[in-house]
Amino acid sequence: MRSFEYLHLGLIANIKRKTFPEIAKVVGLENGQGFDYFFGNSPWSLEEVRERRINKILSFAKGEAITMIIDETGDRKKGRKTDYVARQYIGNLGKIENGIVEVMCYGIIKGMTVPLISKVYKSETRLKEGDKYKSKPEIAGEIIKEIKELGFNIKVVLADSEYGESSENFVRVLEKENLEYVLAIRSNHGVWLGKEERVRANKWGKFEREFASGKSEIRYVREIIYGKRGEKRYWQVTNNKEKMPSNSTYCIMTKVSEIKYKEVGNLYGARNWIEYGLKQIKNELEWADFRMMDYSRIEKWREIVMSVYLMASLQIENLPPHDNSLNKSKKWMEKHT
């Protein structure tokens, strides 16, 4: 349909607000009324568009093992008329606000990062008839199983502490699917020990934390061993081993065969790049700038944005060879994943 082409062109256009009237102007249409019809009444299938996008990614991956990142994205929204908007924690704001939250799975493939699947988090206070409440880790577990069923070869899964602390709804899914993982955990994370087993910490090791920008800084990591060392291992990472400041010291749980201490911080660092890089790109494509209240329409908007995101990401291969930021990021991803 021509509407797809117009929307793709509008979303990558250099306009401040990608509303339907503004997109219409930039692509040469008289008005944006047709877009309202396109999302509300046009018979195009969300599932068919998603399937085509996923198949495109699978074709690009060619069976290569890829890194999966589970993350959530929240956007502030006024009022309560929009489906699933509730007063809840919005990660990119760092506080409780009125908004809508999605659990997302990104894939890192050959140094390229793309969103794969997005599912809305439905607060218990905003459930509609027929809805069943599911926690964010439970949604993430379903996404992982769906990703495997689609045919992706998963190398390792990365996620923050909300998922790392969910032993029943998330970690157990990874275990059942026989997947390796690198998950953040809280500093007071509990581990069962035998009667004679003790906790010990190895000496700090120094490593070079490399960032997608090309810069690097010295970090320190040590392994915390609970009883006998097993497949599941625990680590502490900091930028100051004497003071261990709370805002730059964190704990990680890994289940990665033969992982070395110097690899822990940089491997988990790929998840942090989602926070500081890809969310800005996604927001530039106006992920949250929809003017709709019904989630069936919002979900279609999300799929269009992810399609444009993929289209733009695939062009990284065609960027000029000079050391621009996207090429730096691509090199970093290839090295650390």
PDB file of N, CA, C and O in Angstrom, residues 304-336:
ATOM      1  N   ILE A 304       4.819  -0.278  12.594  1.00  0.00           N
ATOM      2  CA  ILE A 304       5.340   0.579  11.524  1.00  0.00           C
ATOM      3  C   ILE A 304       6.686   1.167  11.933  1.00  0.00           C
ATOM      4  O   ILE A 304       7.652   1.183  11.154  1.00  0.00           O
ATOM      5  N   VAL A 305       6.779   1.638  13.182  1.00  0.00           N
ATOM      6  CA  VAL A 305       8.042   2.204  13.674  1.00  0.00           C
ATOM      7  C   VAL A 305       9.148   1.159  13.649  1.00  0.00           C
ATOM      8  O   VAL A 305      10.278   1.434  13.228  1.00  0.00           O
ATOM      9  N   MET A 306       8.847  -0.069  14.084  1.00  0.00           N
ATOM     10  CA  MET A 306       9.869  -1.117  14.092  1.00  0.00           C
ATOM     11  C   MET A 306      10.294  -1.486  12.677  1.00  0.00           C
ATOM     12  O   MET A 306      11.453  -1.825  12.428  1.00  0.00           O
ATOM     13  N   SER A 307       9.375  -1.422  11.732  1.00  0.00           N
ATOM     14  CA  SER A 307       9.709  -1.695  10.334  1.00  0.00           C
ATOM     15  C   SER A 307      10.665  -0.638   9.793  1.00  0.00           C
ATOM     16  O   SER A 307      11.638  -0.957   9.094  1.00  0.00           O
ATOM     17  N   VAL A 308      10.381   0.632  10.132  1.00  0.00           N
ATOM     18  CA  VAL A 308      11.266   1.716   9.692  1.00  0.00           C
ATOM     19  C   VAL A 308      12.626   1.594  10.377  1.00  0.00           C
ATOM     20  O   VAL A 308      13.675   1.808   9.753  1.00  0.00           O
ATOM     21  N   TYR A 309      12.605   1.233  11.647  1.00  0.00           N
ATOM     22  CA  TYR A 309      13.839   1.028  12.410  1.00  0.00           C
ATOM     23  C   TYR A 309      14.712  -0.025  11.709  1.00  0.00           C
ATOM     24  O   TYR A 309      15.923   0.158  11.532  1.00  0.00           O
ATOM     25  N   LEU A 310      14.088  -1.136  11.327  1.00  0.00           N
ATOM     26  CA  LEU A 310      14.824  -2.191  10.629  1.00  0.00           C
ATOM     27  C   LEU A 310      15.363  -1.696   9.294  1.00  0.00           C
ATOM     28  O   LEU A 310      16.525  -1.939   8.950  1.00  0.00           O
ATOM     29  N   MET A 311      14.535  -0.995   8.555  1.00  0.00           N
ATOM     30  CA  MET A 311      14.952  -0.477   7.257  1.00  0.00           C
ATOM     31  C   MET A 311      16.187   0.415   7.398  1.00  0.00           C
ATOM     32  O   MET A 311      17.152   0.298   6.636  1.00  0.00           O
ATOM     33  N   ALA A 312      16.182   1.291   8.420  1.00  0.00           N
ATOM     34  CA  ALA A 312      17.318   2.178   8.638  1.00  0.00           C
ATOM     35  C   ALA A 312      18.546   1.409   9.112  1.00  0.00           C
ATOM     36  O   ALA A 312      19.672   1.675   8.673  1.00  0.00           O
ATOM     37  N   SER A 313      18.341   0.418  10.003  1.00  0.00           N
ATOM     38  CA  SER A 313      19.463  -0.358  10.535  1.00  0.00           C
ATOM     39  C   SER A 313      20.192  -1.130   9.444  1.00  0.00           C
ATOM     40  O   SER A 313      21.422  -1.243   9.453  1.00  0.00           O
ATOM     41  N   LEU A 314      19.432  -1.659   8.509  1.00  0.00           N
ATOM     42  CA  LEU A 314      20.052  -2.439   7.434  1.00  0.00           C
ATOM     43  C   LEU A 314      20.956  -1.589   6.554  1.00  0.00           C
ATOM     44  O   LEU A 314      21.809  -2.115   5.835  1.00  0.00           O
ATOM     45  N   GLN A 315      20.782  -0.263   6.624  1.00  0.00           N
ATOM     46  CA  GLN A 315      21.609   0.623   5.803  1.00  0.00           C
ATOM     47  C   GLN A 315      22.978   0.878   6.410  1.00  0.00           C
ATOM     48  O   GLN A 315      23.827   1.505   5.784  1.00  0.00           O
ATOM     49  N   ILE A 316      23.223   0.408   7.640  1.00  0.00           N
ATOM     50  CA  ILE A 316      24.538   0.593   8.261  1.00  0.00           C
ATOM     51  C   ILE A 316      25.630   0.008   7.386  1.00  0.00           C
ATOM     52  O   ILE A 316      26.732   0.527   7.277  1.00  0.00           O
ATOM     53  N   GLU A 317      25.304  -1.116   6.717  1.00  0.00           N
ATOM     54  CA  GLU A 317      26.285  -1.763   5.843  1.00  0.00           C
ATOM     55  C   GLU A 317      26.701  -0.829   4.703  1.00  0.00           C
ATOM     56  O   GLU A 317      27.777  -0.978   4.125  1.00  0.00           O
ATOM     57  N   ASN A 318      25.853   0.123   4.352  1.00  0.00           N
ATOM     58  CA  ASN A 318      26.130   0.995   3.220  1.00  0.00           C
ATOM     59  C   ASN A 318      26.677   2.366   3.623  1.00  0.00           C
ATOM     60  O   ASN A 318      26.815   3.251   2.789  1.00  0.00           O
ATOM     61  N   LEU A 319      26.958   2.535   4.939  1.00  0.00           N
ATOM     62  CA  LEU A 319      27.498   3.823   5.367  1.00  0.00           C
ATOM     63  C   LEU A 319      28.926   3.995   4.862  1.00  0.00           C
ATOM     64  O   LEU A 319      29.645   3.012   4.666  1.00  0.00           O
ATOM     65  N   PRO A 320      29.372   5.228   4.637  1.00  0.00           N
ATOM     66  CA  PRO A 320      30.755   5.452   4.220  1.00  0.00           C
ATOM     67  C   PRO A 320      31.723   4.950   5.283  1.00  0.00           C
ATOM     68  O   PRO A 320      31.383   4.885   6.465  1.00  0.00           O
ATOM     69  N   PRO A 321      32.942   4.583   4.900  1.00  0.00           N
ATOM     70  CA  PRO A 321      33.875   3.924   5.815  1.00  0.00           C
ATOM     71  C   PRO A 321      34.480   4.815   6.881  1.00  0.00           C
ATOM     72  O   PRO A 321      35.184   4.326   7.739  1.00  0.00           O
ATOM     73  N   HIS A 322      34.242   6.155   6.852  1.00  0.00           N
ATOM     74  CA  HIS A 322      34.850   6.991   7.875  1.00  0.00           C
ATOM     75  C   HIS A 322      34.261   6.646   9.238  1.00  0.00           C
ATOM     76  O   HIS A 322      33.184   6.075   9.354  1.00  0.00           O
ATOM     77  N   ASP A 323      34.962   7.021  10.301  1.00  0.00           N
ATOM     78  CA  ASP A 323      34.655   6.530  11.639  1.00  0.00           C
ATOM     79  C   ASP A 323      33.510   7.312  12.274  1.00  0.00           C
ATOM     80  O   ASP A 323      33.685   7.996  13.267  1.00  0.00           O
ATOM     81  N   ASN A 324      32.323   7.237  11.700  1.00  0.00           N
ATOM     82  CA  ASN A 324      31.191   7.927  12.298  1.00  0.00           C
ATOM     83  C   ASN A 324      30.622   7.115  13.451  1.00  0.00           C
ATOM     84  O   ASN A 324      31.008   5.984  13.692  1.00  0.00           O
ATOM     85  N   SER A 325      29.679   7.714  14.189  1.00  0.00           N
ATOM     86  CA  SER A 325      29.184   7.096  15.418  1.00  0.00           C
ATOM     87  C   SER A 325      28.491   5.767  15.173  1.00  0.00           C
ATOM     88  O   SER A 325      28.627   4.833  15.964  1.00  0.00           O
ATOM     89  N   LEU A 326      27.735   5.629  14.073  1.00  0.00           N
ATOM     90  CA  LEU A 326      27.044   4.368  13.809  1.00  0.00           C
ATOM     91  C   LEU A 326      28.029   3.251  13.502  1.00  0.00           C
ATOM     92  O   LEU A 326      27.865   2.119  13.943  1.00  0.00           O
ATOM     93  N   ASN A 327      29.055   3.568  12.734  1.00  0.00           N
ATOM     94  CA  ASN A 327      30.063   2.549  12.450  1.00  0.00           C
ATOM     95  C   ASN A 327      30.834   2.164  13.710  1.00  0.00           C
ATOM     96  O   ASN A 327      31.201   1.012  13.895  1.00  0.00           O
ATOM     97  N   LYS A 328      31.093   3.137  14.587  1.00  0.00           N
ATOM     98  CA  LYS A 328      31.753   2.821  15.855  1.00  0.00           C
ATOM     99  C   LYS A 328      30.892   1.861  16.672  1.00  0.00           C
ATOM    100  O   LYS A 328      31.386   0.901  17.246  1.00  0.00           O
ATOM    101  N   SER A 329      29.590   2.156  16.727  1.00  0.00           N
ATOM    102  CA  SER A 329      28.673   1.312  17.484  1.00  0.00           C
ATOM    103  C   SER A 329      28.623  -0.096  16.899  1.00  0.00           C
ATOM    104  O   SER A 329      28.598  -1.088  17.625  1.00  0.00           O
ATOM    105  N   LYS A 330      28.608  -0.190  15.586  1.00  0.00           N
ATOM    106  CA  LYS A 330      28.568  -1.492  14.922  1.00  0.00           C
ATOM    107  C   LYS A 330      29.816  -2.314  15.274  1.00  0.00           C
ATOM    108  O   LYS A 330      29.742  -3.498  15.585  1.00  0.00           O
ATOM    109  N   LYS A 331      30.986  -1.667  15.238  1.00  0.00           N
ATOM    110  CA  LYS A 331      32.235  -2.357  15.564  1.00  0.00           C
ATOM    111  C   LYS A 331      32.216  -2.838  17.007  1.00  0.00           C
ATOM    112  O   LYS A 331      32.670  -3.925  17.325  1.00  0.00           O
ATOM    113  N   TRP A 332      31.690  -1.971  17.911  1.00  0.00           N
ATOM    114  CA  TRP A 332      31.626  -2.351  19.331  1.00  0.00           C
ATOM    115  C   TRP A 332      30.742  -3.572  19.515  1.00  0.00           C
ATOM    116  O   TRP A 332      31.085  -4.507  20.238  1.00  0.00           O
ATOM    117  N   MET A 333      29.578  -3.575  18.876  1.00  0.00           N
ATOM    118  CA  MET A 333      28.644  -4.706  18.991  1.00  0.00           C
ATOM    119  C   MET A 333      29.281  -5.997  18.459  1.00  0.00           C
ATOM    120  O   MET A 333      29.149  -7.062  19.054  1.00  0.00           O
ATOM    121  N   GLU A 334      29.961  -5.900  17.332  1.00  0.00           N
ATOM    122  CA  GLU A 334      30.598  -7.089  16.759  1.00  0.00           C
ATOM    123  C   GLU A 334      31.654  -7.662  17.679  1.00  0.00           C
ATOM    124  O   GLU A 334      31.797  -8.866  17.829  1.00  0.00           O
ATOM    125  N   LYS A 335      32.368  -6.775  18.370  1.00  0.00           N
ATOM    126  CA  LYS A 335      33.449  -7.225  19.253  1.00  0.00           C
ATOM    127  C   LYS A 335      32.931  -7.859  20.530  1.00  0.00           C
ATOM    128  O   LYS A 335      33.469  -8.864  20.991  1.00  0.00           O
ATOM    129  N   HIS A 336      31.865  -7.292  21.087  1.00  0.00           N
ATOM    130  CA  HIS A 336      31.436  -7.706  22.429  1.00  0.00           C
ATOM    131  C   HIS A 336      30.253  -8.651  22.439  1.00  0.00           C
ATOM    132  O   HIS A 336      29.841  -9.081  23.510  1.00  0.00           O
TER     133      HIS A 336
END
